[in-house]
Amino acid sequence: MSFDRSVTTLIRPDIQALGAYHVPDAGAMIKLDAMENPYPLPGPLQKQWAAVLAEPAVNRYPDPRAPEVKKGLRAVMSIPDEFDILLGNGSDELIQMMCLAIAGPGRVVMAPEPGFVMYANLARITGLDYHGVALGGDFSLDLPAMLDALGKHKPALLFLAQPNNPTGNLFAPDQVRALVEHAPGLVVIDEAYTPFCDSDYLGLAREFEHVLIMRTFSKVGLAGLRLGFLIGRPAWLAEFDKVRLPYNINVLTQAGAAFALEHFGDFRAQAARIRNDRASLTQALQALARLEVFPSEANFVLVRTLKADARRVCAELAQRGILIKCLDGAHPLLRGCLRITVGTPEENTRCVAALREIL
Ligand SMILES: Cc1ncc(COP(=O)(O)O)c(C=O)c1O
């Protein structure tokens, strides 16, 4: 018998059409492309950290319930008892779990655009239809368009990132509420960037059973741990838990996260510092000619080059050893746009100085 075992026959055509998630090699560059916290683990914690990570029995599988991590999260984030917590290998994995659990013929995932790319990617990979609704020109929600799309497409899942990536803004709370009231399915409020602002939608999740809150350790200084968490009613989380791989949070991540939660004040202090540095960076960028700067509530700032070609600016920054994210071409509303993660004050100063030369 002969078989056609070619890649083109066996791999789903829609997967073949996708590009793999590209992560540029930063080497020794100043890394301002991925919304990481630029500060290492606070000095006094570094020694203890090494001791904590030496403890877990790596010959054993992790406890899939990760009780210490969940206990710490509950205490530090004041998560009420009515909610359960589901952990993911980064919030990316939680998005994947939710998509897997709801996927089926005709099922739709929806999000405003430009938004976090993994909503669309993971929806498509898991066989769902994805429908993006353009934001307004000022990156606020286009409420009539969103309400219209909710009625037409009846999404089983609606993602709202607050603050939004890559635009950095918060949507009007009354508009978020209106979407929650009219959504025919689940609404996930992705709070990846709340450590850098005063927004918090836990209250809305208490009011509406179909609202889930997703957060991550990635932006507060622990991107390398890979830990995201979903907060919501036990009935929902119990279903998502069924598609979770049994040991998705490894022993070192669990030990590291439980330790970090005991010292969470230090991470919050770093986030507060980044928030201050964001204000200085925003001001310095605003002082540059030929640059439109969008106000941000996150740990990055979106800018638009008014005369220069954004891709050339990005390439010239890279030549000067500074890596940022070029978003030109990612969405019509992002024409000429660049996203700059807030780094240390010295990194920010170097980035602004380089931009002054280039623009
Ligand atoms: C809005 C938003 N949600 C989720 C994530 C993913 O975070 P994690 O590192 O927890 O997978 C990101 C990462 O950039 C993001 O911007």
Coordinates of C-alpha atoms and ligand atoms in Angstrom, one line a residue:
M1 CA 0.0 0.0 0.0
S2 CA 1.2 3.5 -0.6
F3 CA 0.3 6.4 1.6
D4 CA 0.5 10.1 0.9
R5 CA 2.3 11.2 4.0
S6 CA 3.3 14.6 2.8
V7 CA 3.1 17.6 5.0
T8 CA 0.7 19.3 2.6
T9 CA -1.7 16.3 2.8
L10 CA -1.6 15.6 6.5
I11 CA -1.4 19.1 8.1
R12 CA -4.6 21.0 8.1
P13 CA -4.6 23.6 5.3
D14 CA -5.4 26.5 7.7
I15 CA -2.5 25.5 9.9
Q16 CA -0.2 25.4 6.9
A17 CA -1.4 28.9 6.0
L18 CA -0.4 30.3 9.4
G19 CA 3.0 31.7 10.3
A20 CA 4.7 30.5 13.6
Y21 CA 4.7 33.1 16.4
H22 CA 7.9 35.0 15.7
V23 CA 10.2 36.1 18.6
P24 CA 13.1 38.2 17.5
D25 CA 16.5 37.3 18.9
A26 CA 17.4 40.3 21.1
G27 CA 21.0 39.3 21.8
A28 CA 22.6 42.1 23.7
M29 CA 20.1 44.7 22.6
I30 CA 18.1 46.9 24.9
K31 CA 14.9 44.9 24.9
L32 CA 11.8 47.2 24.7
D33 CA 9.7 45.0 22.5
A34 CA 7.8 42.5 24.7
M35 CA 6.3 44.4 27.7
E36 CA 8.6 42.7 30.2
N37 CA 9.6 44.3 33.5
P38 CA 13.2 45.6 32.9
Y39 CA 14.2 45.0 36.6
P40 CA 15.6 41.7 37.8
L41 CA 14.3 40.0 41.0
P42 CA 14.8 42.5 43.9
G43 CA 18.3 42.1 45.3
P44 CA 17.4 40.7 48.8
L45 CA 15.2 38.1 47.3
Q46 CA 17.7 36.6 44.9
K47 CA 19.5 34.4 47.4
Q48 CA 16.3 33.1 48.9
W49 CA 14.9 32.5 45.5
A50 CA 17.8 30.1 44.7
A51 CA 17.1 28.2 47.9
V52 CA 13.4 28.0 47.2
L53 CA 13.9 26.6 43.8
A54 CA 16.3 24.0 45.1
E55 CA 13.5 22.4 47.3
P56 CA 10.9 20.9 44.9
A57 CA 11.1 17.2 44.2
V58 CA 11.7 17.3 40.5
N59 CA 11.5 13.5 40.2
R60 CA 7.8 13.9 41.0
Y61 CA 5.0 15.3 39.0
P62 CA 3.7 18.6 40.2
D63 CA 0.5 18.9 42.3
P64 CA -2.0 19.8 39.6
R65 CA -4.0 21.8 42.1
A66 CA -1.1 24.1 43.0
P67 CA -2.6 24.9 46.4
E68 CA 0.1 27.2 47.6
V69 CA 0.0 29.3 44.5
K70 CA -3.8 29.6 44.7
K71 CA -3.7 30.4 48.4
G72 CA -1.2 33.2 47.8
L73 CA -3.2 34.6 44.8
R74 CA -6.4 34.7 46.9
A75 CA -4.6 36.6 49.7
V76 CA -2.6 39.0 47.6
M77 CA -5.3 39.9 45.1
S78 CA -8.3 39.7 47.6
I79 CA -10.1 37.1 45.4
P80 CA -13.5 36.4 47.0
D81 CA -14.5 32.9 47.9
E82 CA -17.2 32.8 45.4
F83 CA -14.6 32.5 42.6
D84 CA -12.3 29.7 41.7
I85 CA -8.8 30.1 40.2
L86 CA -7.5 28.2 37.1
L87 CA -3.8 28.4 36.4
G88 CA -2.2 28.4 33.0
N89 CA 1.2 28.2 31.5
G90 CA 1.0 31.9 30.9
S91 CA -2.4 33.4 30.1
D92 CA -1.8 32.2 26.5
E93 CA -2.6 28.7 27.7
L94 CA -5.8 29.9 29.4
I95 CA -7.0 31.5 26.2
Q96 CA -6.2 28.2 24.5
M97 CA -8.1 26.2 27.1
M98 CA -11.2 28.4 26.8
C99 CA -11.1 28.2 23.0
L100 CA -10.8 24.4 23.2
A101 CA -13.7 24.0 25.5
I102 CA -16.1 26.1 23.5
A103 CA -14.9 25.1 19.9
G104 CA -17.6 23.7 17.6
P105 CA -19.2 24.3 14.2
G106 CA -20.3 27.9 13.9
R107 CA -18.9 28.9 17.2
V108 CA -17.4 32.4 17.2
V109 CA -14.7 34.3 19.2
M110 CA -14.8 38.1 19.1
A111 CA -12.5 40.9 20.2
P112 CA -12.0 44.6 19.4
E113 CA -9.1 45.3 17.1
P114 CA -6.3 46.1 17.1
G115 CA -6.0 43.8 20.1
F116 CA -3.8 41.0 21.5
V117 CA -3.0 38.7 18.6
M118 CA -3.4 35.4 20.5
Y119 CA -7.2 35.7 20.7
A120 CA -7.5 35.4 16.9
N121 CA -4.6 32.9 16.5
L122 CA -5.8 30.5 19.2
A123 CA -9.4 30.8 18.1
R124 CA -8.4 29.8 14.5
I125 CA -6.0 27.1 15.7
T126 CA -8.7 25.5 17.7
G127 CA -11.1 25.6 14.8
L128 CA -13.3 28.5 15.8
D129 CA -14.4 31.4 13.7
Y130 CA -12.9 34.7 14.8
H131 CA -14.5 38.1 14.3
G132 CA -12.6 41.3 15.0
V133 CA -14.4 44.6 15.4
A134 CA -12.3 47.8 14.7
L135 CA -11.9 50.3 17.5
G136 CA -12.6 54.0 16.8
G137 CA -9.8 56.2 15.5
D138 CA -8.9 57.2 19.0
F139 CA -8.8 53.5 20.0
S140 CA -11.9 53.8 22.1
L141 CA -14.6 51.1 21.6
D142 CA -17.0 51.6 18.7
L143 CA -19.9 50.6 20.8
P144 CA -22.6 50.5 18.1
A145 CA -20.3 48.3 15.9
M146 CA -19.6 46.0 18.8
L147 CA -23.3 45.7 19.8
D148 CA -24.2 45.1 16.2
A149 CA -21.5 42.4 15.9
L150 CA -22.6 40.7 19.2
G151 CA -26.1 40.4 17.8
K152 CA -25.0 39.2 14.4
H153 CA -22.2 36.8 15.3
K154 CA -23.3 35.7 18.7
P155 CA -19.8 35.0 20.0
A156 CA -19.4 32.3 22.6
L157 CA -16.4 34.2 23.9
L158 CA -15.7 37.9 23.8
F159 CA -12.2 39.1 24.9
L160 CA -11.7 42.6 26.2
A161 CA -8.1 43.5 27.3
Q162 CA -8.1 46.2 29.9
P163 CA -5.8 48.1 29.3
N164 CA -5.7 47.1 25.7
N165 CA -2.6 45.8 23.9
P166 CA -1.2 47.3 21.7
T167 CA -3.0 50.6 22.2
G168 CA -2.4 51.0 25.9
N169 CA -5.8 52.6 26.7
L170 CA -8.7 51.7 29.0
F171 CA -12.1 51.5 27.4
A172 CA -15.0 53.5 29.0
P173 CA -16.3 51.4 31.9
D174 CA -19.9 52.1 31.0
Q175 CA -19.2 50.8 27.5
V176 CA -17.6 47.6 28.9
R177 CA -20.7 47.1 31.1
A178 CA -23.0 47.6 28.1
L179 CA -21.0 44.9 26.2
V180 CA -21.3 42.5 29.2
E181 CA -25.0 43.2 29.4
H182 CA -25.5 42.4 25.7
A183 CA -23.0 39.6 25.2
P184 CA -24.7 36.3 24.4
G185 CA -21.7 34.3 25.7
L186 CA -18.8 34.6 28.1
V187 CA -16.8 37.8 28.4
V188 CA -13.2 37.5 29.4
I189 CA -11.6 40.7 30.8
D190 CA -7.9 40.3 30.2
E191 CA -6.2 42.3 33.0
A192 CA -2.6 41.5 31.9
Y193 CA -1.7 45.2 32.4
T194 CA -3.7 46.2 35.5
P195 CA -0.5 46.4 37.7
F196 CA 0.2 49.6 35.9
C197 CA -3.2 51.3 36.3
D198 CA -6.1 51.6 38.7
S199 CA -8.6 49.6 36.7
D200 CA -10.0 46.4 38.2
Y201 CA -13.0 44.5 36.9
L202 CA -13.3 41.9 39.7
G203 CA -16.4 43.8 40.9
L204 CA -18.1 43.3 37.5
A205 CA -17.3 39.6 37.6
R206 CA -19.1 39.5 41.0
E207 CA -22.1 41.1 39.4
F208 CA -22.3 39.0 36.2
E209 CA -21.7 35.2 36.3
H210 CA -20.6 35.2 32.6
V211 CA -17.6 37.5 33.2
L212 CA -14.2 36.0 33.8
I213 CA -11.0 37.8 34.8
M214 CA -7.7 36.8 33.4
R215 CA -4.3 38.0 34.8
T216 CA -0.7 37.1 34.4
F217 CA 2.6 37.2 36.3
S218 CA 4.4 38.1 33.0
K219 CA 4.3 41.9 33.2
V220 CA 5.3 42.3 36.8
G221 CA 8.7 40.7 36.6
L222 CA 8.1 37.0 36.2
A223 CA 7.6 36.5 32.4
G224 CA 10.1 33.6 32.5
L225 CA 8.0 31.7 35.1
R226 CA 5.0 31.4 32.7
L227 CA 2.0 31.7 35.0
G228 CA -1.3 33.1 34.1
F229 CA -4.6 32.8 36.1
L230 CA -8.3 32.9 35.4
I231 CA -10.7 34.0 38.1
G232 CA -14.4 33.1 37.8
R233 CA -17.4 31.0 38.9
P234 CA -16.5 27.4 39.8
A235 CA -19.1 26.1 37.2
W236 CA -17.1 27.6 34.3
L237 CA -13.7 26.9 35.6
A238 CA -14.5 23.3 36.3
E239 CA -15.3 22.8 32.6
F240 CA -12.1 24.6 31.4
D241 CA -10.2 22.4 33.9
K242 CA -11.2 19.4 31.9
V243 CA -9.1 20.5 28.8
R244 CA -6.1 21.5 31.0
L245 CA -3.1 19.2 30.5
P246 CA -2.7 17.4 33.8
Y247 CA 0.6 18.9 34.9
N248 CA 0.6 22.2 33.1
I249 CA 2.3 24.2 36.0
N250 CA 5.7 22.7 36.7
V251 CA 7.1 22.4 40.2
L252 CA 9.6 25.2 39.8
T253 CA 7.0 27.6 38.6
Q254 CA 4.8 26.6 41.5
A255 CA 7.6 27.1 44.0
G256 CA 8.7 30.4 42.5
A257 CA 5.2 31.8 42.2
A258 CA 4.3 30.9 45.8
F259 CA 7.5 32.6 47.0
A260 CA 6.9 35.6 44.8
L261 CA 3.4 36.0 46.2
E262 CA 4.9 36.1 49.8
H263 CA 6.9 39.1 48.6
F264 CA 4.4 40.6 46.2
G265 CA 4.9 44.1 47.7
D266 CA 8.4 44.2 46.1
F267 CA 6.9 43.4 42.7
R268 CA 4.2 46.0 43.2
A269 CA 6.8 48.5 44.0
Q270 CA 8.6 47.7 40.8
A271 CA 5.3 48.2 38.9
A272 CA 4.8 51.5 40.6
R273 CA 8.3 52.6 39.5
I274 CA 7.5 51.5 35.9
R275 CA 4.3 53.5 36.1
N276 CA 6.3 56.6 37.0
D277 CA 8.9 55.9 34.3
R278 CA 6.1 55.6 31.8
A279 CA 5.1 59.2 32.6
S280 CA 8.6 60.4 32.0
L281 CA 9.0 58.4 28.9
T282 CA 5.7 59.7 27.5
Q283 CA 6.7 63.3 28.2
A284 CA 10.1 62.8 26.5
L285 CA 8.4 61.2 23.5
Q286 CA 5.9 64.0 23.3
A287 CA 8.8 66.5 23.1
L288 CA 10.0 64.8 19.9
A289 CA 8.8 66.4 16.6
R290 CA 7.0 64.2 14.1
L291 CA 5.7 61.7 16.6
E292 CA 2.2 61.3 17.9
V293 CA 2.1 59.7 21.3
F294 CA -0.9 57.9 22.6
P295 CA -1.5 58.0 26.4
S296 CA -1.0 54.6 28.0
E297 CA -2.2 52.9 31.2
A298 CA 0.1 49.9 30.6
N299 CA 3.9 49.3 30.7
F300 CA 4.4 50.4 27.1
V301 CA 3.7 53.5 25.0
L302 CA 2.3 53.4 21.4
V303 CA 3.6 56.1 19.1
R304 CA 2.9 57.0 15.5
T305 CA 5.6 58.3 13.2
L306 CA 4.1 61.3 11.3
K307 CA 6.6 61.7 8.5
A308 CA 9.2 58.9 8.7
D309 CA 8.6 55.3 7.6
A310 CA 7.9 53.3 10.8
R311 CA 9.7 50.2 9.6
R312 CA 12.8 52.2 8.8
V313 CA 12.7 53.9 12.2
C314 CA 12.5 50.4 13.8
A315 CA 15.4 49.1 11.7
E316 CA 17.5 52.1 12.6
L317 CA 16.8 51.7 16.3
A318 CA 17.9 48.1 16.0
Q319 CA 21.1 49.2 14.3
R320 CA 21.7 51.3 17.4
G321 CA 21.0 48.3 19.7
I322 CA 17.4 49.0 20.7
L323 CA 14.7 46.5 20.0
I324 CA 11.1 47.8 19.9
K325 CA 8.0 46.5 18.1
C326 CA 6.9 47.8 14.7
L327 CA 3.2 47.5 14.3
D328 CA 2.9 49.2 10.9
G329 CA 0.9 46.8 8.7
A330 CA -0.6 44.8 11.6
H331 CA -3.9 46.7 11.4
P332 CA -5.1 49.7 9.4
L333 CA -5.5 51.7 12.6
L334 CA -1.8 51.1 13.4
R335 CA -0.4 52.7 10.3
G336 CA 3.0 54.1 11.1
C337 CA 2.8 52.8 14.7
L338 CA 5.6 51.6 17.0
R339 CA 5.2 50.1 20.5
I340 CA 7.9 50.9 23.0
T341 CA 8.0 49.0 26.3
V342 CA 8.9 51.1 29.3
G343 CA 12.4 50.1 30.3
T344 CA 14.8 51.4 33.0
P345 CA 15.2 55.2 33.0
E346 CA 18.5 54.8 31.3
E347 CA 17.1 52.5 28.6
N348 CA 14.2 54.9 28.0
T349 CA 16.6 57.9 27.7
R350 CA 18.7 56.0 25.2
C351 CA 15.7 55.1 23.2
V352 CA 14.4 58.7 23.1
A353 CA 17.9 60.0 22.2
A354 CA 18.1 57.5 19.3
L355 CA 14.6 58.4 18.1
R356 CA 15.6 62.1 18.2
E357 CA 18.5 61.4 15.8
I358 CA 16.4 59.1 13.5
L359 CA 13.2 61.1 13.1
Ligands
LIG1 C1 -3.4 41.5 26.6 C2 -2.5 40.4 26.9 N1 -3.0 39.2 27.4 C3 -2.2 38.2 27.6 C4 -0.9 38.2 27.3 C5 -0.1 36.9 27.5 O1 0.6 36.9 28.6 P1 1.3 35.5 29.2 O2 2.7 35.9 29.2 O3 0.7 35.4 30.5 O4 0.9 34.4 28.3 C6 -0.3 39.3 26.7 C7 1.1 39.4 26.4 O5 1.7 40.2 25.8 C8 -1.1 40.4 26.5 O6 -0.7 41.5 25.9

